[in-house]
Coordinates of C-alpha atoms in Angstrom, one line a residue:
Chain A
M248 CA 0.0 0.0 0.0
D249 CA 1.3 3.4 -1.0
L250 CA 0.9 5.7 2.0
T251 CA 2.4 8.6 0.1
G252 CA -0.4 8.5 -2.5
S253 CA -3.2 11.1 -2.9
D254 CA -5.7 11.8 -0.2
E255 CA -8.4 10.3 -2.3
S256 CA -6.6 7.0 -2.9
L257 CA -5.9 6.7 0.8
M258 CA -9.5 7.3 1.6
L259 CA -10.5 4.6 -0.7
E260 CA -8.2 2.3 1.2
V261 CA -9.8 3.4 4.5
K262 CA -13.1 2.5 2.9
Q263 CA -11.8 -1.0 2.4
G264 CA -10.8 -1.2 6.1
S265 CA -7.2 -0.1 5.9
E266 CA -5.9 1.1 9.2
P267 CA -2.5 2.4 7.9
A268 CA -4.3 4.5 5.3
F269 CA -6.4 6.1 8.1
I270 CA -3.3 6.8 10.1
A271 CA -1.7 8.4 7.1
L272 CA -4.7 10.7 6.6
F273 CA -4.8 11.5 10.3
E274 CA -1.2 12.5 10.3
R275 CA -1.7 14.7 7.3
Y276 CA -4.8 16.5 8.6
A277 CA -4.7 16.4 12.4
R278 CA -3.0 19.8 12.5
P279 CA -5.0 21.6 9.9
I280 CA -8.3 20.3 11.2
H281 CA -7.3 21.3 14.8
G282 CA -6.3 24.7 13.5
Y283 CA -9.6 25.1 11.6
F284 CA -11.5 24.7 14.9
R285 CA -9.0 26.5 17.0
R286 CA -9.2 29.7 14.9
R287 CA -13.0 29.7 15.2
M288 CA -13.5 28.7 18.8
G289 CA -12.3 30.1 22.1
D290 CA -12.2 26.8 24.1
P291 CA -9.0 24.8 23.1
Q292 CA -10.4 21.7 24.7
R293 CA -13.6 22.0 22.7
A294 CA -11.7 22.6 19.6
E295 CA -9.8 19.4 20.1
D296 CA -13.0 17.6 20.8
L297 CA -14.4 18.7 17.5
A298 CA -11.2 17.7 15.7
Q299 CA -11.6 14.3 17.2
E300 CA -15.3 14.1 16.2
T301 CA -14.3 15.1 12.7
F302 CA -12.0 12.1 12.3
L303 CA -14.5 9.8 13.9
A304 CA -17.2 11.0 11.6
L305 CA -14.8 10.5 8.7
L306 CA -14.2 6.9 9.8
K307 CA -17.9 6.3 10.4
G308 CA -18.9 7.5 7.0
A309 CA -15.9 5.8 5.2
R310 CA -18.1 3.1 3.7
R311 CA -20.2 5.8 2.0
Y312 CA -17.3 7.7 0.6
E313 CA -17.2 8.0 -3.1
R314 CA -14.5 9.7 -5.2
R315 CA -16.7 12.4 -6.5
A316 CA -15.1 15.4 -4.8
L317 CA -11.7 16.2 -3.4
F318 CA -10.9 14.6 -0.1
R319 CA -10.1 17.9 1.5
T320 CA -13.5 19.3 0.5
Y321 CA -15.1 16.2 2.0
L322 CA -13.1 16.5 5.2
Y323 CA -13.7 20.2 5.7
A324 CA -17.4 19.7 5.0
I325 CA -17.5 17.4 7.9
A326 CA -15.7 19.9 10.1
M327 CA -17.9 22.7 9.0
N328 CA -21.0 20.7 9.8
L329 CA -19.7 19.9 13.2
L330 CA -18.9 23.6 13.8
S331 CA -22.3 24.7 12.7
A332 CA -23.9 22.2 15.1
E333 CA -21.7 23.4 17.9
R334 CA -22.6 27.0 17.2
R335 CA -26.3 26.2 17.2
R336 CA -25.9 24.4 20.5
A337 CA -23.8 27.3 21.9
A338 CA -26.4 29.8 20.8
K339 CA -29.0 28.0 22.9
D340 CA -26.6 27.9 25.8
R341 CA -26.2 31.5 26.9
G342 CA -22.8 32.6 28.2
S343 CA -20.9 30.3 26.0
T344 CA -17.8 31.7 24.4
T345 CA -17.6 29.2 21.7
D346 CA -17.1 31.7 18.9
E347 CA -14.5 33.7 20.8
P348 CA -11.1 32.5 19.8
A349 CA -9.2 34.8 22.2
T350 CA -6.5 33.8 24.6
S351 CA -4.6 36.0 26.9
A352 CA -1.2 34.7 25.8
D353 CA -1.5 36.1 22.2
P354 CA 1.0 38.7 21.2
D355 CA -0.3 42.1 20.0
A356 CA 0.1 41.4 16.3
V357 CA -1.9 38.3 16.5
L358 CA -4.5 39.9 18.7
W359 CA -4.8 42.7 16.1
V360 CA -5.2 40.3 13.2
R361 CA -7.9 38.4 15.1
R362 CA -9.8 41.5 16.0
A363 CA -9.7 42.6 12.4
V364 CA -11.0 39.1 11.3
E365 CA -13.8 39.3 13.8
Q366 CA -15.0 42.6 12.2
L367 CA -15.5 41.0 8.8
D368 CA -18.9 39.8 7.9
D369 CA -19.5 36.1 8.3
Q370 CA -19.3 35.2 4.6
Q371 CA -16.1 37.2 3.9
R372 CA -14.5 35.9 7.1
E373 CA -15.1 32.2 6.2
V374 CA -13.7 32.6 2.7
L375 CA -10.7 34.4 4.0
L376 CA -9.9 31.9 6.7
L377 CA -10.3 28.9 4.4
R378 CA -8.0 30.5 1.9
E379 CA -5.3 31.9 4.2
Y380 CA -5.1 29.2 6.8
E381 CA -6.6 26.0 5.3
Q382 CA -5.0 26.9 2.0
L383 CA -8.0 25.6 0.1
S384 CA -8.3 26.5 -3.6
Y385 CA -11.0 28.8 -4.9
E386 CA -12.7 25.7 -6.3
E387 CA -12.6 23.8 -3.1
I388 CA -14.0 26.7 -1.2
A389 CA -16.8 27.1 -3.7
G390 CA -17.6 23.4 -3.4
L391 CA -17.5 23.6 0.4
L392 CA -19.7 26.7 0.7
N393 CA -21.9 25.7 -2.3
V394 CA -21.4 29.0 -4.2
P395 CA -19.9 29.8 -7.6
V396 CA -16.1 30.3 -7.9
N397 CA -16.6 33.9 -9.0
T398 CA -18.5 34.5 -5.7
V399 CA -15.6 33.1 -3.8
R400 CA -13.1 35.3 -5.6
S401 CA -15.1 38.5 -5.1
R402 CA -15.8 37.7 -1.4
L403 CA -12.1 37.0 -0.9
F404 CA -11.0 40.2 -2.6
R405 CA -13.4 42.3 -0.5
A406 CA -12.3 40.5 2.7
R407 CA -8.6 41.2 1.9
M408 CA -9.3 44.8 1.1
A409 CA -11.3 45.2 4.3
M410 CA -8.4 43.5 6.3
K411 CA -6.0 45.9 4.7
E412 CA -7.9 48.9 5.9
L413 CA -8.4 47.3 9.4
L414 CA -4.8 46.5 9.8
V415 CA -3.6 49.8 8.6
T416 CA -5.6 51.7 11.2
R417 CA -4.1 49.9 14.2
Chain B
M293 CA -13.7 54.2 -13.0
N294 CA -11.4 51.3 -13.5
T295 CA -10.2 51.2 -17.1
H296 CA -7.8 48.3 -16.5
L297 CA -7.9 45.3 -18.8
V298 CA -7.1 43.2 -15.8
E299 CA -9.4 43.3 -12.8
P300 CA -7.9 43.5 -9.3
E301 CA -9.6 40.2 -8.4
I302 CA -7.7 38.6 -11.3
V303 CA -4.5 40.0 -10.0
M304 CA -5.4 38.5 -6.6
A305 CA -6.2 35.1 -8.2
Y306 CA -2.8 35.3 -10.0
R307 CA -1.0 35.9 -6.7
D308 CA -2.9 33.0 -5.2
G309 CA -1.9 30.7 -8.1
Q310 CA -5.6 30.1 -9.1
L311 CA -5.3 31.0 -12.7
A312 CA -4.8 28.7 -15.7
A313 CA -1.3 28.9 -17.2
G314 CA -2.4 31.0 -20.3
E315 CA -4.3 33.5 -18.2
A316 CA -1.5 33.7 -15.6
A317 CA 1.1 34.6 -18.3
G318 CA -1.0 37.5 -19.5
V319 CA -1.5 38.8 -16.0
R320 CA 2.2 38.4 -15.3
A321 CA 3.1 40.5 -18.3
H322 CA 0.6 43.2 -17.3
L323 CA 2.0 43.4 -13.8
E324 CA 5.4 44.1 -15.1
T325 CA 4.2 47.3 -16.6
C326 CA 1.3 48.4 -14.4
A327 CA 2.2 50.3 -11.2
E328 CA -1.4 50.3 -10.0
C329 CA -1.7 46.5 -10.2
Q330 CA 1.7 46.1 -8.6
E331 CA 0.5 48.2 -5.6
I332 CA -2.6 46.0 -5.3
A333 CA -0.6 42.8 -5.4
A334 CA 1.8 44.2 -2.8
S335 CA -1.1 45.1 -0.4
L336 CA -2.6 41.7 -0.8
D337 CA 0.8 40.1 0.0
D338 CA 1.1 42.4 3.0
V339 CA -2.4 41.3 4.3
S340 CA -1.5 37.6 3.9
A341 CA 1.9 38.2 5.6
Q342 CA 0.3 39.8 8.6
M343 CA -2.4 37.1 8.8
R344 CA 0.3 34.4 8.9
A345 CA 1.3 35.7 12.2
W346 CA -1.8 34.2 13.7
T347 CA -0.7 30.7 14.5
V348 CA -2.4 28.3 16.9
E349 CA -0.9 25.8 19.3
E350 CA -0.3 22.2 18.4
P351 CA -3.0 19.7 19.1
S352 CA -2.3 17.7 22.2
P353 CA -0.8 14.2 21.9
Q354 CA -4.1 13.0 23.5
L355 CA -5.9 13.8 20.3
A356 CA -4.4 10.7 18.6
W357 CA -5.1 8.6 21.7
R358 CA -8.6 9.7 21.9
V359 CA -9.3 9.1 18.2
A360 CA -7.8 5.7 18.5
G361 CA -9.7 4.9 21.6
R362 CA -13.0 6.1 20.3
A363 CA -12.6 4.8 16.8
G364 CA -11.1 1.4 17.5
K365 CA -10.0 0.3 14.1
P366 CA -11.5 1.4 10.8
K367 CA -14.6 -0.5 9.9
G368 CA -14.5 -3.2 7.3
K369 CA -12.2 -6.1 7.7
F370 CA -11.4 -5.0 11.3
W371 CA -14.9 -5.4 12.5
W372 CA -13.9 -8.3 14.7
W373 CA -11.7 -6.0 16.6
H374 CA -14.9 -4.5 18.1
W375 CA -15.0 -6.8 21.1
P376 CA -18.3 -5.8 22.5
T377 CA -19.9 -6.4 19.2
A378 CA -18.1 -9.7 18.9
A379 CA -19.2 -10.7 22.4
L380 CA -22.8 -9.8 21.8
V381 CA -22.8 -11.7 18.5
T382 CA -21.3 -14.7 20.1
A383 CA -23.8 -14.6 22.9
V384 CA -26.7 -14.5 20.5
L385 CA -25.2 -17.3 18.5
V386 CA -24.8 -19.4 21.6
V387 CA -28.4 -18.7 22.6
A388 CA -29.5 -19.7 19.1
V389 CA -27.4 -22.8 18.8
L390 CA -28.0 -24.3 22.3
P391 CA -30.5 -27.2 22.2
W392 CA -33.2 -25.5 24.2
K393 CA -35.8 -27.5 25.8
R394 CA -39.1 -26.7 24.1
P395 CA -41.9 -25.5 26.2
P396 CA -44.7 -27.9 27.1
A397 CA -47.3 -28.0 24.5
P398 CA -50.8 -26.7 25.1
T399 CA -53.2 -29.5 25.7
V400 CA -56.3 -27.9 24.5
Q401 CA -56.7 -25.7 21.5
T402 CA -59.8 -24.1 20.3
G403 CA -60.7 -21.4 17.8
W404 CA -59.3 -20.6 14.5
L405 CA -56.1 -21.9 13.2
P406 CA -54.7 -21.1 9.7
V407 CA -54.3 -24.1 7.6
G408 CA -50.7 -23.2 6.8
S409 CA -49.8 -23.4 10.4
V410 CA -51.7 -26.5 11.6
R411 CA -50.9 -27.2 15.2
T412 CA -51.5 -30.2 17.4
S413 CA -50.8 -31.1 20.9
E414 CA -47.2 -31.9 20.0
S415 CA -45.7 -28.8 18.4
N416 CA -46.5 -25.6 16.6
L417 CA -44.4 -26.2 13.5
P418 CA -45.6 -24.8 10.2
L419 CA -46.2 -27.1 7.3
P420 CA -43.5 -27.4 4.7
P421 CA -44.3 -27.4 1.0
A422 CA -46.4 -30.3 0.0
E423 CA -44.6 -33.3 -1.3
P424 CA -45.3 -34.4 -4.8
R425 CA -48.7 -35.9 -4.9
R426 CA -48.8 -39.6 -5.2
H427 CA -51.4 -42.3 -5.0
D428 CA -51.5 -43.6 -1.6
S429 CA -52.5 -47.2 -1.1
V430 CA -52.3 -49.8 1.5
A431 CA -49.0 -50.8 -0.1
E432 CA -47.5 -47.8 1.8
I433 CA -48.0 -49.5 5.1
G434 CA -44.6 -50.7 5.9
P435 CA -41.0 -49.6 6.2
Q436 CA -41.2 -47.1 3.4
A437 CA -44.1 -45.3 4.8
Q438 CA -42.5 -45.3 8.2
A439 CA -39.3 -44.0 6.8
R440 CA -41.2 -41.2 5.1
T441 CA -42.9 -40.4 8.3
G442 CA -39.6 -40.2 10.0
Q443 CA -38.3 -37.9 7.3
L444 CA -41.1 -35.5 7.7
G445 CA -40.3 -35.5 11.3
G446 CA -41.5 -32.3 12.9
V447 CA -43.9 -31.7 10.1
I448 CA -45.9 -34.8 10.8
G449 CA -45.4 -34.0 14.4
G450 CA -47.2 -30.8 13.6
I451 CA -50.1 -32.5 12.0
V452 CA -50.7 -35.7 13.7
S453 CA -50.8 -36.6 17.3
A454 CA -47.2 -37.7 17.1
T455 CA -47.7 -41.2 18.2
P456 CA -45.6 -44.0 16.8
M457 CA -47.0 -45.3 13.5
A458 CA -45.5 -48.7 13.8
A459 CA -48.7 -50.5 15.0
P460 CA -50.6 -51.9 12.0
P461 CA -54.3 -52.6 12.1
T462 CA -55.0 -55.5 14.4
S463 CA -58.8 -56.0 14.5
V464 CA -59.0 -58.1 11.4
Q465 CA -56.0 -59.4 9.5
R466 CA -56.1 -58.1 6.0
R467 CA -56.9 -60.6 3.3
T468 CA -57.2 -59.6 -0.3
Q469 CA -59.8 -60.7 -2.8
A470 CA -57.2 -63.0 -4.4
Q471 CA -56.5 -64.7 -1.0
F472 CA -60.3 -65.3 -0.7
A473 CA -60.4 -66.8 -4.1
M474 CA -57.6 -69.2 -3.3
E475 CA -59.2 -70.1 0.0
A476 CA -62.5 -70.8 -1.8
R477 CA -60.8 -73.0 -4.4
R478 CA -59.1 -74.9 -1.6
G479 CA -62.3 -75.0 0.4
A480 CA -60.6 -73.4 3.3
A481 CA -62.8 -72.4 6.3
I482 CA -63.6 -68.8 6.8
P483 CA -62.1 -67.7 10.1
V484 CA -64.7 -66.9 12.6
P485 CA -64.1 -63.6 14.5
T486 CA -63.9 -63.9 18.2
A487 CA -64.1 -60.1 19.0
P488 CA -66.8 -57.7 17.9
M489 CA -66.4 -56.4 14.4
I490 CA -67.2 -52.8 14.5
A491 CA -67.5 -50.9 11.3
R492 CA -67.1 -47.2 12.1
D493 CA -67.8 -44.1 10.1
A494 CA -67.7 -40.4 10.9
T495 CA -69.0 -37.2 9.5
L496 CA -67.0 -34.0 10.0
N497 CA -68.0 -30.6 8.7
L498 CA -65.4 -27.8 9.1
T499 CA -65.1 -24.1 8.2
V500 CA -61.5 -22.9 7.6
K501 CA -60.1 -19.4 7.0
D502 CA -57.4 -20.3 4.6
F503 CA -58.8 -22.6 2.0
A504 CA -55.9 -22.4 -0.4
S505 CA -53.8 -25.1 1.1
V506 CA -56.5 -27.2 2.7
R507 CA -56.4 -29.9 0.1
D508 CA -52.7 -30.5 0.5
V509 CA -53.1 -30.6 4.3
V510 CA -56.0 -33.1 4.2
E511 CA -54.1 -35.3 1.8
R512 CA -51.1 -35.2 4.0
I513 CA -53.0 -36.0 7.1
V514 CA -54.6 -39.0 5.3
R515 CA -51.2 -40.2 4.1
V516 CA -49.7 -39.9 7.5
H517 CA -52.4 -42.0 9.0
R518 CA -52.0 -44.6 6.2
G519 CA -55.4 -44.1 4.8
F520 CA -56.6 -43.1 1.4
A521 CA -59.1 -40.8 -0.2
Q522 CA -61.9 -42.8 -1.8
N523 CA -63.1 -39.7 -3.5
L524 CA -62.4 -36.0 -3.2
A525 CA -64.0 -33.1 -4.9
L526 CA -63.6 -29.3 -4.9
T527 CA -66.6 -27.2 -5.6
Y528 CA -67.6 -23.5 -5.4
Q529 CA -71.1 -22.7 -4.3
A530 CA -72.8 -19.6 -3.0
G531 CA -69.6 -17.7 -2.8
R532 CA -67.8 -20.4 -0.8
N533 CA -65.2 -23.0 -1.7
N534 CA -66.0 -26.5 -0.6
L535 CA -64.0 -29.6 -0.3
T536 CA -65.9 -32.9 0.0
A537 CA -64.2 -36.1 0.5
T538 CA -64.7 -39.7 1.6
L539 CA -61.7 -40.8 3.4
R540 CA -60.8 -44.4 4.3
I541 CA -58.7 -44.5 7.4
P542 CA -57.3 -47.6 9.2
D543 CA -59.6 -48.1 12.1
P544 CA -57.0 -47.7 14.8
E545 CA -56.0 -44.3 13.3
L546 CA -59.5 -42.9 13.1
D547 CA -59.5 -41.0 16.4
R548 CA -56.2 -39.4 15.7
T549 CA -57.1 -38.5 12.2
L550 CA -60.3 -36.8 13.3
A551 CA -58.3 -35.0 16.0
D552 CA -55.9 -33.7 13.3
L553 CA -58.7 -32.7 11.0
R554 CA -60.4 -30.7 13.7
Y555 CA -57.3 -28.5 13.9
L556 CA -57.9 -27.3 10.4
G557 CA -60.7 -25.0 11.4
K558 CA -63.9 -24.6 13.2
V559 CA -66.0 -27.7 13.6
D560 CA -69.5 -27.1 12.4
Q561 CA -70.8 -30.7 12.7
E562 CA -69.4 -34.0 13.8
A563 CA -71.0 -37.4 14.2
Q564 CA -69.7 -40.9 14.6
N565 CA -71.5 -44.3 14.1
G566 CA -70.5 -47.8 14.8
E567 CA -72.1 -51.0 13.5
D568 CA -71.3 -54.5 14.9
L569 CA -70.9 -56.8 11.9
Q570 CA -69.9 -59.9 13.9
A571 CA -73.3 -61.6 13.7
Q572 CA -73.6 -61.0 10.0
H573 CA -70.1 -62.3 9.5
V574 CA -70.7 -65.5 11.4
D575 CA -74.0 -66.0 9.5
L576 CA -72.3 -65.5 6.2
A577 CA -69.4 -67.9 7.1
A578 CA -71.9 -70.6 8.1
R579 CA -73.9 -70.2 4.9
I580 CA -70.7 -70.4 2.9
A581 CA -69.8 -73.6 4.7
N582 CA -73.2 -75.1 4.0
S583 CA -73.1 -74.1 0.4
R584 CA -69.7 -75.7 0.0
V585 CA -71.1 -78.9 1.4
A586 CA -74.0 -78.7 -1.1
E587 CA -71.4 -78.0 -3.8
A588 CA -69.4 -81.0 -2.9
R589 CA -72.5 -83.3 -3.0
L590 CA -73.5 -82.0 -6.4
K591 CA -70.1 -82.6 -7.7
E592 CA -70.2 -86.1 -6.4
L593 CA -73.6 -86.7 -8.1
L594 CA -72.4 -85.4 -11.4
A595 CA -69.3 -87.6 -11.2
N596 CA -71.4 -90.8 -10.9
R597 CA -74.0 -89.8 -13.6
T598 CA -76.4 -92.5 -12.8
G599 CA -79.7 -90.6 -13.5
K600 CA -81.4 -89.3 -16.6
L601 CA -80.0 -86.6 -18.8
S602 CA -82.6 -84.1 -17.5
D603 CA -81.4 -84.9 -13.9
V604 CA -77.8 -84.3 -14.9
V605 CA -78.7 -80.9 -16.5
E606 CA -80.7 -80.0 -13.4
A607 CA -77.7 -80.9 -11.2
E608 CA -75.4 -78.8 -13.3
N609 CA -77.7 -75.8 -13.0
E610 CA -77.9 -76.3 -9.2
L611 CA -74.1 -76.5 -9.0
S612 CA -73.8 -73.2 -10.9
R613 CA -76.3 -71.5 -8.6
V614 CA -74.5 -72.7 -5.5
R615 CA -71.1 -71.5 -6.8
E616 CA -72.6 -68.1 -7.5
D617 CA -74.0 -67.9 -4.0
I618 CA -70.7 -68.8 -2.5
E619 CA -68.9 -66.1 -4.5
R620 CA -71.5 -63.5 -3.6
M621 CA -71.3 -64.3 0.1
Q622 CA -67.5 -64.2 -0.1
A623 CA -67.6 -60.8 -1.6
Q624 CA -70.0 -59.7 1.2
I625 CA -67.5 -61.0 3.8
S626 CA -64.7 -59.2 2.0
S627 CA -66.6 -55.9 2.0
M628 CA -67.6 -56.4 5.6
E629 CA -64.0 -56.9 6.7
N630 CA -62.9 -53.9 4.6
R631 CA -65.5 -51.7 6.4
V632 CA -64.1 -52.9 9.7
E633 CA -60.5 -52.5 8.8
F634 CA -60.9 -49.0 7.2
A635 CA -63.2 -46.6 8.9
T636 CA -65.0 -44.1 6.7
V637 CA -64.8 -40.4 7.2
N638 CA -67.2 -38.2 5.3
L639 CA -65.4 -34.8 5.3
R640 CA -66.7 -31.5 4.2
I641 CA -64.6 -28.4 4.5
S642 CA -65.8 -24.9 3.5
D643 CA -64.0 -21.6 3.7
T644 CA -65.4 -18.8 5.8
P645 CA -68.4 -16.9 4.4
P646 CA -67.5 -13.7 2.6
V647 CA -67.3 -10.8 5.0
P648 CA -69.5 -8.0 3.9
A649 CA -67.5 -4.9 3.1
P650 CA -67.5 -2.2 5.7
S651 CA -70.5 0.1 5.2
S652 CA -68.5 3.2 6.0
V653 CA -65.0 4.6 6.3
W654 CA -65.4 4.8 10.0
R655 CA -66.3 1.1 10.3
G656 CA -63.3 0.2 8.2
L657 CA -61.0 2.3 10.3
S658 CA -62.4 0.9 13.5
E659 CA -61.9 -2.6 12.2
A660 CA -58.3 -1.8 11.2
G661 CA -57.7 -0.4 14.6
R662 CA -59.0 -3.5 16.3
N663 CA -56.8 -5.6 14.1
G664 CA -53.8 -3.4 14.8
L665 CA -54.4 -3.7 18.5
T666 CA -54.7 -7.5 18.2
I667 CA -51.5 -7.7 16.3
L668 CA -49.7 -5.4 18.8
G669 CA -50.9 -7.5 21.7
E670 CA -49.8 -10.7 20.1
G671 CA -46.4 -9.2 19.2
L672 CA -45.9 -8.0 22.8
M673 CA -47.0 -11.3 24.2
G674 CA -44.5 -13.0 21.9
V675 CA -41.7 -10.7 23.0
A676 CA -42.6 -11.2 26.6
T677 CA -42.6 -14.9 26.2
W678 CA -39.3 -14.9 24.4
L679 CA -37.7 -12.8 27.2
L680 CA -39.1 -14.9 29.9
E681 CA -37.8 -18.0 28.2
Y682 CA -34.3 -16.9 27.2
L683 CA -33.4 -13.8 29.3
P684 CA -32.0 -15.7 32.3
T685 CA -29.6 -17.7 30.2
L686 CA -28.8 -14.7 28.1
I687 CA -27.9 -12.7 31.2
V688 CA -25.6 -15.5 32.4
I689 CA -23.8 -15.7 29.1
V690 CA -23.4 -11.9 28.8
L691 CA -22.0 -11.8 32.3
V692 CA -19.5 -14.6 31.5
F693 CA -18.4 -12.5 28.5
F694 CA -18.5 -9.1 30.2
F695 CA -15.4 -9.1 32.4
P696 CA -13.0 -10.6 29.8
V697 CA -14.4 -8.3 27.2
R698 CA -14.1 -5.2 29.4
W699 CA -10.5 -6.1 30.3
L700 CA -9.6 -6.5 26.6
W701 CA -11.4 -3.4 25.7
R702 CA -9.6 -1.3 28.2
K703 CA -6.3 -2.8 27.4
L704 CA -6.7 -2.1 23.7
Q705 CA -8.1 1.3 24.3
A706 CA -5.0 2.3 26.3
R707 CA -2.8 1.5 23.4
P708 CA -2.2 4.5 21.1
A709 CA -2.9 3.6 17.5
F710 CA -1.7 6.9 15.9
R711 CA 1.3 9.2 16.1
L712 CA 0.9 12.9 15.8
P713 CA 2.9 14.3 12.9
N714 CA 6.2 15.7 13.9

């Protein structure tokens, strides 16, 4: 088994019950998925919980996986659904700080970036984060958010221009 | 107003590496000469550079442990690794395979029973598909029939009263017509019965719910009891299917046959008669003996031929008449013994009268509701019965598995299956 192959081929191996293939995918995506949640949530423990749930959901749904989309889109779609569910739950639970990704240990520069990101509207923020930190292509973002690629491009441009203004004014 | 041939978003896409090769080459050439676009690209790069400062901490090593512990191994060929599942499956298999003692059978059954699931006092097994139909005759009495009975096993146990079938008829030894003829030629004496010769017949009228398979079931019951159908007819009258049959059943099997037939449905009418033929049999035997004496004397007279021709002719006629009497009486005896040996069952089976359609929607709904409640009740009763029957043993088996499985589960859960990337 080629554990250096593409994500999609490894996922097909997982579908067949391959443990090494799952380990390989975990090792590739443990950090990015954890980072995805960590930049969107204030509670590091909860972020790690959701990262764990993402991989468990990936494993649970492995039998249904079909190579119709990029694996990254598939994986981040799971993560995005879990995050949405978490936010809905948190919205019902007043006092939760799930959406507050602040920690006191952050340096000023980081704090400034995060404050600027928080001031973006939800659609621009999501596109910007997926591009800057998850390094998803425009096409992957479009597939994930279910919008046209042109929409992704325009949202991303507006988000970056807004960030430029917000970062300049600090 | 932007008069650029290249939109700023395209410049951004070029910086992100999201353009096709041809389009990217055009944008690259434009950027070399356009100061405004160069400024846009630089500001985009600056934003990205500042955002890269926002890093997050590494996931803890426990993440891999937790995923491994929760996930076990990927599903598929590693399913067996899931010990609780394996333990539960094993326990269920053990329960299913163990030779459980069957519950005691009900002794009295009344009411409706579908033909397809005929029950008797021995078991509640459903009937299998009918065997290829064949003409049953007395020749089946013997090892072959017994072997077939054994082969059907529980099936027959589900139809008949599950008593050994080895005992042949004993009231009168069977003698065929050919044996009688040989005895008559030899002048053998007709055996005189010492016990009453009871010729029994019964009438049984039934109504069944499921008429479709009733013929097969009746034939099977008859075959199992080593009888035969003297005649059988299916008719349709007044919106009802009817089966009428005259069954001939070995006398010792009559009661069990009737018992099995009763299980087919609701008994509308039943009657039994018995006629003692012993006196008639003795009388006929005596008359045959006398006729044989007369026959012998006539033969002797004809052998001597001392009289006139007219006397000889008269003696010949008398001998012929005597022989005819003897044969007729022998046939009567044969028929009599046959009636004693094989009881007659006049069977009539009809399906249930057609139920008039509900006169209203409400009536139909209420009927459906009643049926639903009945089915629900039967289902719950079945589940409760199953639980009462098997739960104690199941608990014991699960407890036996529980501690080893838990120990293995914890041991395997404590072992990290993944490494975090360095």
